[in-house]
XYZ file of N, CA and C in Angstrom:
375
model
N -31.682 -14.062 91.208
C -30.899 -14.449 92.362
C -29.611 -15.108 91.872
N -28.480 -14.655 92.706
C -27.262 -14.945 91.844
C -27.043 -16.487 92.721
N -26.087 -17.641 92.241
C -25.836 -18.719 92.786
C -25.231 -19.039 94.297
N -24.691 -18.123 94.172
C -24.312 -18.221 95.488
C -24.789 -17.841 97.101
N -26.422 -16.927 96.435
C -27.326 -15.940 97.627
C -28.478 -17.163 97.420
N -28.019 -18.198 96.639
C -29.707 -19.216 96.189
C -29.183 -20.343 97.131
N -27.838 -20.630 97.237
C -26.780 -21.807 97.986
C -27.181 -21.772 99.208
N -27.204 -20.034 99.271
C -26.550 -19.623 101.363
C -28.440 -19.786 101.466
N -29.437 -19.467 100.981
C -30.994 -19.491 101.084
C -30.968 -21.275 101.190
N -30.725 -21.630 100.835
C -30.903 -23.165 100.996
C -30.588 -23.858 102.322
N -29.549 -23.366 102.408
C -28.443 -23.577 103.610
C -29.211 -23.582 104.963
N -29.656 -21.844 104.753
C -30.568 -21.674 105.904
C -31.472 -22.281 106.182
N -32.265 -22.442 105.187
C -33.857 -23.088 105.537
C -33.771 -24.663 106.288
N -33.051 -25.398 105.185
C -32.521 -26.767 105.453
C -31.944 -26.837 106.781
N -30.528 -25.830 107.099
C -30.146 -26.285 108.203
C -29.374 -27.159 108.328
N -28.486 -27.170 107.020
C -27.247 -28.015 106.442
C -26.159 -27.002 105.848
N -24.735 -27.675 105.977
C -23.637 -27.024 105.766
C -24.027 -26.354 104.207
N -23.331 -25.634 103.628
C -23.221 -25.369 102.144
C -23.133 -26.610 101.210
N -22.057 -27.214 101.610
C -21.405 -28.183 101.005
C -23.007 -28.898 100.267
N -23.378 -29.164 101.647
C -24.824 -30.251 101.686
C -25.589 -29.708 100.916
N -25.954 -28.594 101.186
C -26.967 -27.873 100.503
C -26.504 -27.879 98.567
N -25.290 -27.671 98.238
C -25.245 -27.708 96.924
C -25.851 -29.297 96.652
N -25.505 -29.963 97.209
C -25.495 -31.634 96.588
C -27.243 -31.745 96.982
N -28.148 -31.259 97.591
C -29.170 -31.265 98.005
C -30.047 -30.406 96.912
N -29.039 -29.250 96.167
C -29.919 -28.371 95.245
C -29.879 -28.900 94.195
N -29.000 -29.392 93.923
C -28.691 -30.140 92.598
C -29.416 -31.306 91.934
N -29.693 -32.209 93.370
C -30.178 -33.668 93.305
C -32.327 -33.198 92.809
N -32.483 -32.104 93.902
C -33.740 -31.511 94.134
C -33.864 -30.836 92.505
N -32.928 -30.390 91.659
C -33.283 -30.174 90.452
C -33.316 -30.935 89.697
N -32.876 -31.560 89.616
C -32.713 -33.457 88.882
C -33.897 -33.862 88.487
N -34.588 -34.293 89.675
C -35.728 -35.033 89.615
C -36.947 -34.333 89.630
N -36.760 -32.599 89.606
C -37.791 -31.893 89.398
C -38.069 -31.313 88.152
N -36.991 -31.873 87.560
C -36.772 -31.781 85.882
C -37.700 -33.368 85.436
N -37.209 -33.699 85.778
C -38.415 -35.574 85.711
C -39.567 -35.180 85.903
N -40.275 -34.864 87.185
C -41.327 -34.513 87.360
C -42.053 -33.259 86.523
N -40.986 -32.750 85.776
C -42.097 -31.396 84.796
C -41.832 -31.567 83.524
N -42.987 -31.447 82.474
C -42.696 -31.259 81.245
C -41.477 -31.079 80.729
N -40.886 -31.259 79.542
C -39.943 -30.713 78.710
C -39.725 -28.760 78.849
N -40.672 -28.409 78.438
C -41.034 -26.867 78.188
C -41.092 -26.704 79.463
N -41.815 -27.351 80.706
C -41.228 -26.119 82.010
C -40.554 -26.029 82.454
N -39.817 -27.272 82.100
C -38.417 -27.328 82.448
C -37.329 -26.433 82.388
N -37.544 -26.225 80.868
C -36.886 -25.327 80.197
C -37.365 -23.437 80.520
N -38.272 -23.404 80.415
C -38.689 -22.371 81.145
C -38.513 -21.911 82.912
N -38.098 -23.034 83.132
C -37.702 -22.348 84.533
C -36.007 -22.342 84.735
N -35.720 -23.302 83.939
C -34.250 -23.270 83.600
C -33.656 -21.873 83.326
N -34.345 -21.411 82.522
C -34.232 -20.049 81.851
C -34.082 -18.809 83.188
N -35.140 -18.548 84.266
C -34.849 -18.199 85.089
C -33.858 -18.166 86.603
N -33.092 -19.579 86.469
C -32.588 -20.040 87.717
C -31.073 -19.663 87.184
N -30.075 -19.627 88.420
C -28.899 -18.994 88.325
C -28.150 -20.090 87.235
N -27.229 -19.647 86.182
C -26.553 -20.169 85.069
C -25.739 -21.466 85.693
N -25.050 -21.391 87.250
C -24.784 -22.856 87.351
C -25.397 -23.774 87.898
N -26.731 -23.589 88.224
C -27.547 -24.402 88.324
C -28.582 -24.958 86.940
N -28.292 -24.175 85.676
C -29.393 -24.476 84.734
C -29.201 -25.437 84.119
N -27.828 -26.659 83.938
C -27.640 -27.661 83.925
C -28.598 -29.077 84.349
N -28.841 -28.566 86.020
C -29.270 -29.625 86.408
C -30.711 -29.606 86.431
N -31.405 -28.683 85.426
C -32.835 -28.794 85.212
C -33.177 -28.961 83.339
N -32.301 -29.763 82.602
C -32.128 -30.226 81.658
C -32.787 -31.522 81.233
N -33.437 -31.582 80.550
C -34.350 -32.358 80.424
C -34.624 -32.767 78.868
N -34.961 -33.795 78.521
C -35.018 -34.217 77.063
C -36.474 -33.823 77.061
N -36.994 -34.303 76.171
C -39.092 -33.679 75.534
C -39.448 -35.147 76.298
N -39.286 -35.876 76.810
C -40.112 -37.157 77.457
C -40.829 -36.280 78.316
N -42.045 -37.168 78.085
C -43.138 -36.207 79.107
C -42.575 -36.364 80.931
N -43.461 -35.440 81.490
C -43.115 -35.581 82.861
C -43.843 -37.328 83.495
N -42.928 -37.526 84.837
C -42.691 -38.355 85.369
C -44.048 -38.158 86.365
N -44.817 -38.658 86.815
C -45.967 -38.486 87.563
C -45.262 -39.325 88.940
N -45.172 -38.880 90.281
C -44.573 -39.732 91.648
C -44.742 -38.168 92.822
N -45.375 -38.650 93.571
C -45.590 -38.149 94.799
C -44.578 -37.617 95.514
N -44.750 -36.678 96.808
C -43.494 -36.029 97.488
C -42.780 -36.876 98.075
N -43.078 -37.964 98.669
C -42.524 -39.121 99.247
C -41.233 -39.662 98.274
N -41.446 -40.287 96.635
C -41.201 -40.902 96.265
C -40.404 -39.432 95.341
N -40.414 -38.074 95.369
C -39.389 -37.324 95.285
C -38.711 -37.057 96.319
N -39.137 -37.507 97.443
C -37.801 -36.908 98.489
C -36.674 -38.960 98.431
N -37.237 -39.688 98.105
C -36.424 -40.868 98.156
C -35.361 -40.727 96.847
N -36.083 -39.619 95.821
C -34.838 -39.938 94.626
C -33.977 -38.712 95.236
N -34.283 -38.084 95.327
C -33.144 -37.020 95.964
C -32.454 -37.374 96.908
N -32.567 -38.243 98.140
C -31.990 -39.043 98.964
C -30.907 -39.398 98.329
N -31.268 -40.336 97.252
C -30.325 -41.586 96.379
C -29.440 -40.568 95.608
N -29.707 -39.474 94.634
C -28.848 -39.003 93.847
C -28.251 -37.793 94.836
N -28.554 -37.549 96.035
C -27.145 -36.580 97.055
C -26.558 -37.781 98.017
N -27.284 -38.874 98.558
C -26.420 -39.294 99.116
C -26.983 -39.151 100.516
N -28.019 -38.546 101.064
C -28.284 -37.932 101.848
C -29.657 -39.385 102.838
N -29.751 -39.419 103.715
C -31.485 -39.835 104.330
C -32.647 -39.121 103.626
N -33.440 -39.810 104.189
C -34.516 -39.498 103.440
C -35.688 -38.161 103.922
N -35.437 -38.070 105.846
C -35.074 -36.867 106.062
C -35.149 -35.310 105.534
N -33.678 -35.852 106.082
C -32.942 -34.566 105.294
C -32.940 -34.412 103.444
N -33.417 -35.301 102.676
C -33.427 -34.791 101.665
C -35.228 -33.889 101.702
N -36.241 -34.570 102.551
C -37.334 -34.049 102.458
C -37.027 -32.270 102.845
N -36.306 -32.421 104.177
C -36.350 -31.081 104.318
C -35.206 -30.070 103.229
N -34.824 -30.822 102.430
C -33.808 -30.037 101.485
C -34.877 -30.033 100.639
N -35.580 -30.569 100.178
C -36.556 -30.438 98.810
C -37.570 -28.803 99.359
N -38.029 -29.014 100.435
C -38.586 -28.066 101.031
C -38.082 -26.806 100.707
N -36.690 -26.776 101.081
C -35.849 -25.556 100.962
C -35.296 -24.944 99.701
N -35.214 -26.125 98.807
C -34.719 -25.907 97.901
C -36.137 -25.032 96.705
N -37.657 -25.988 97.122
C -38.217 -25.583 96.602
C -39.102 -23.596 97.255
N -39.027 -23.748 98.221
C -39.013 -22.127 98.575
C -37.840 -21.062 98.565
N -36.591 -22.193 97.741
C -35.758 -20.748 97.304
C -36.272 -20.259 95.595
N -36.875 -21.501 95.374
C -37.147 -21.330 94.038
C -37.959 -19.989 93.627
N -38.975 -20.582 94.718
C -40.242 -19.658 95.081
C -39.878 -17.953 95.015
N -38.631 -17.521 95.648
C -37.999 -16.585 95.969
C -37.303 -15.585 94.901
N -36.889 -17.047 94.119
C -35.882 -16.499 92.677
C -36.197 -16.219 91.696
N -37.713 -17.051 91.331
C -38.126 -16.765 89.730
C -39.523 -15.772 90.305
N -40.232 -15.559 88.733
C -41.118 -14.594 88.747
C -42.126 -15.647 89.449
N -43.289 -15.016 90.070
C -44.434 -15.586 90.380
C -44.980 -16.051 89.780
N -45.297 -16.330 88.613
C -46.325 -16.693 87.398
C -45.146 -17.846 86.982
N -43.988 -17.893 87.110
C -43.338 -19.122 86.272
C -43.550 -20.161 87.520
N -43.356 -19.928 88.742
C -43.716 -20.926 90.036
C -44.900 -21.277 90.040
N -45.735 -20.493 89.957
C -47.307 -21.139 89.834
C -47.368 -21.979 88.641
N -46.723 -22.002 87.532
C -46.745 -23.142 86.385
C -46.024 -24.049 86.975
N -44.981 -24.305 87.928
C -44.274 -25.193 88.316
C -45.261 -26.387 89.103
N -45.477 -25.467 90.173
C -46.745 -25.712 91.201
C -47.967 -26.488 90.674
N -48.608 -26.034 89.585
C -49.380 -26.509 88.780
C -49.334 -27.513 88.151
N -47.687 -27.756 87.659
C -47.330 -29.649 87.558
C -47.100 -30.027 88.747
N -46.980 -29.573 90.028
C -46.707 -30.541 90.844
C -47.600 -31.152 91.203
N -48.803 -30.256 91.694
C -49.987 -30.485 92.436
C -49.859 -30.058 93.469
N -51.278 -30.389 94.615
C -51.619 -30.135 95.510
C -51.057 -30.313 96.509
N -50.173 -31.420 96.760
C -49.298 -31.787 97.853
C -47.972 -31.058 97.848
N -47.356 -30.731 96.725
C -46.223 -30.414 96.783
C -46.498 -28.381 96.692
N -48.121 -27.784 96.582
C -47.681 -26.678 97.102
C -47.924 -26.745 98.414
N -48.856 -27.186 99.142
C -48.865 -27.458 100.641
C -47.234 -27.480 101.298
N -46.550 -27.942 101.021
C -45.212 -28.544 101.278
C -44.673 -27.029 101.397
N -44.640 -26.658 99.536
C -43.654 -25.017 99.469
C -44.594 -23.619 100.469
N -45.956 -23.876 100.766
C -46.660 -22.887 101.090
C -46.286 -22.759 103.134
N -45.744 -24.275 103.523
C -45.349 -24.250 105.110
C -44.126 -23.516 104.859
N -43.273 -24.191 104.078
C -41.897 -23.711 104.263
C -42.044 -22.299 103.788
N -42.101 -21.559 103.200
C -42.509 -19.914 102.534
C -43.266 -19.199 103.644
């Protein structure tokens, strides 16, 4: 999926301007780089559009263990956004993901998230 068909997919779901939606995809990769290993990081990096693979950069510190709650509050803080609207941007952001990479690299994603956070991608999808 090229960057700009992953932007306008965001856009939609969320239900926020573009503008929003970049600062919403960005923030939503941030801290979903925290929340996953070094290596899946990097492995999903590998699949996501080239100007987004920045913001899923991650040093080898292990992953960050914190609930959907306490990922939709850091995404809040690093777009700028309520807490809200960053939930429903995490939503969106994470069923464009769903959309863009292979199936088998999302189910490893999914698999660090846990149980709550596929519930979350499985409403929105």
């Amino acid at each position: 999926m090229k960057y700009d068909q992953f932007i306008a997919a965001v856009a939609e779901r969320a239900g926020v301007p573009r503008d929003e939606a970049e600062k919403l995809t960005r923030a939503t990769l941030q801290v979903l780089a925290q929340r996953l290993t070094g290596g899946e990081a990097k492995d999903l990096r590998s699949q996501m559009p080239k100007e987004l693979q920045p913001d899923l950069t991650k040093d080898q510190e292990p992953a960050e263990r914190f609930d959907v709650d306490e990922f939709a509050r850091r995404v809040a803080q690093r777009s700028g956004t309520d807490e809200a609207d960053a939930g429903a941007g995490v939503m969106a952001v994470l069923a464009t993901i769903h959309d863009a990479v292979t199936p088998g690299e999302f189910d490893d994603v999914l698999a660090q998230l846990g149980r709550e956070f596929k519930e979350l991608v499985e409403a929105a999808t």
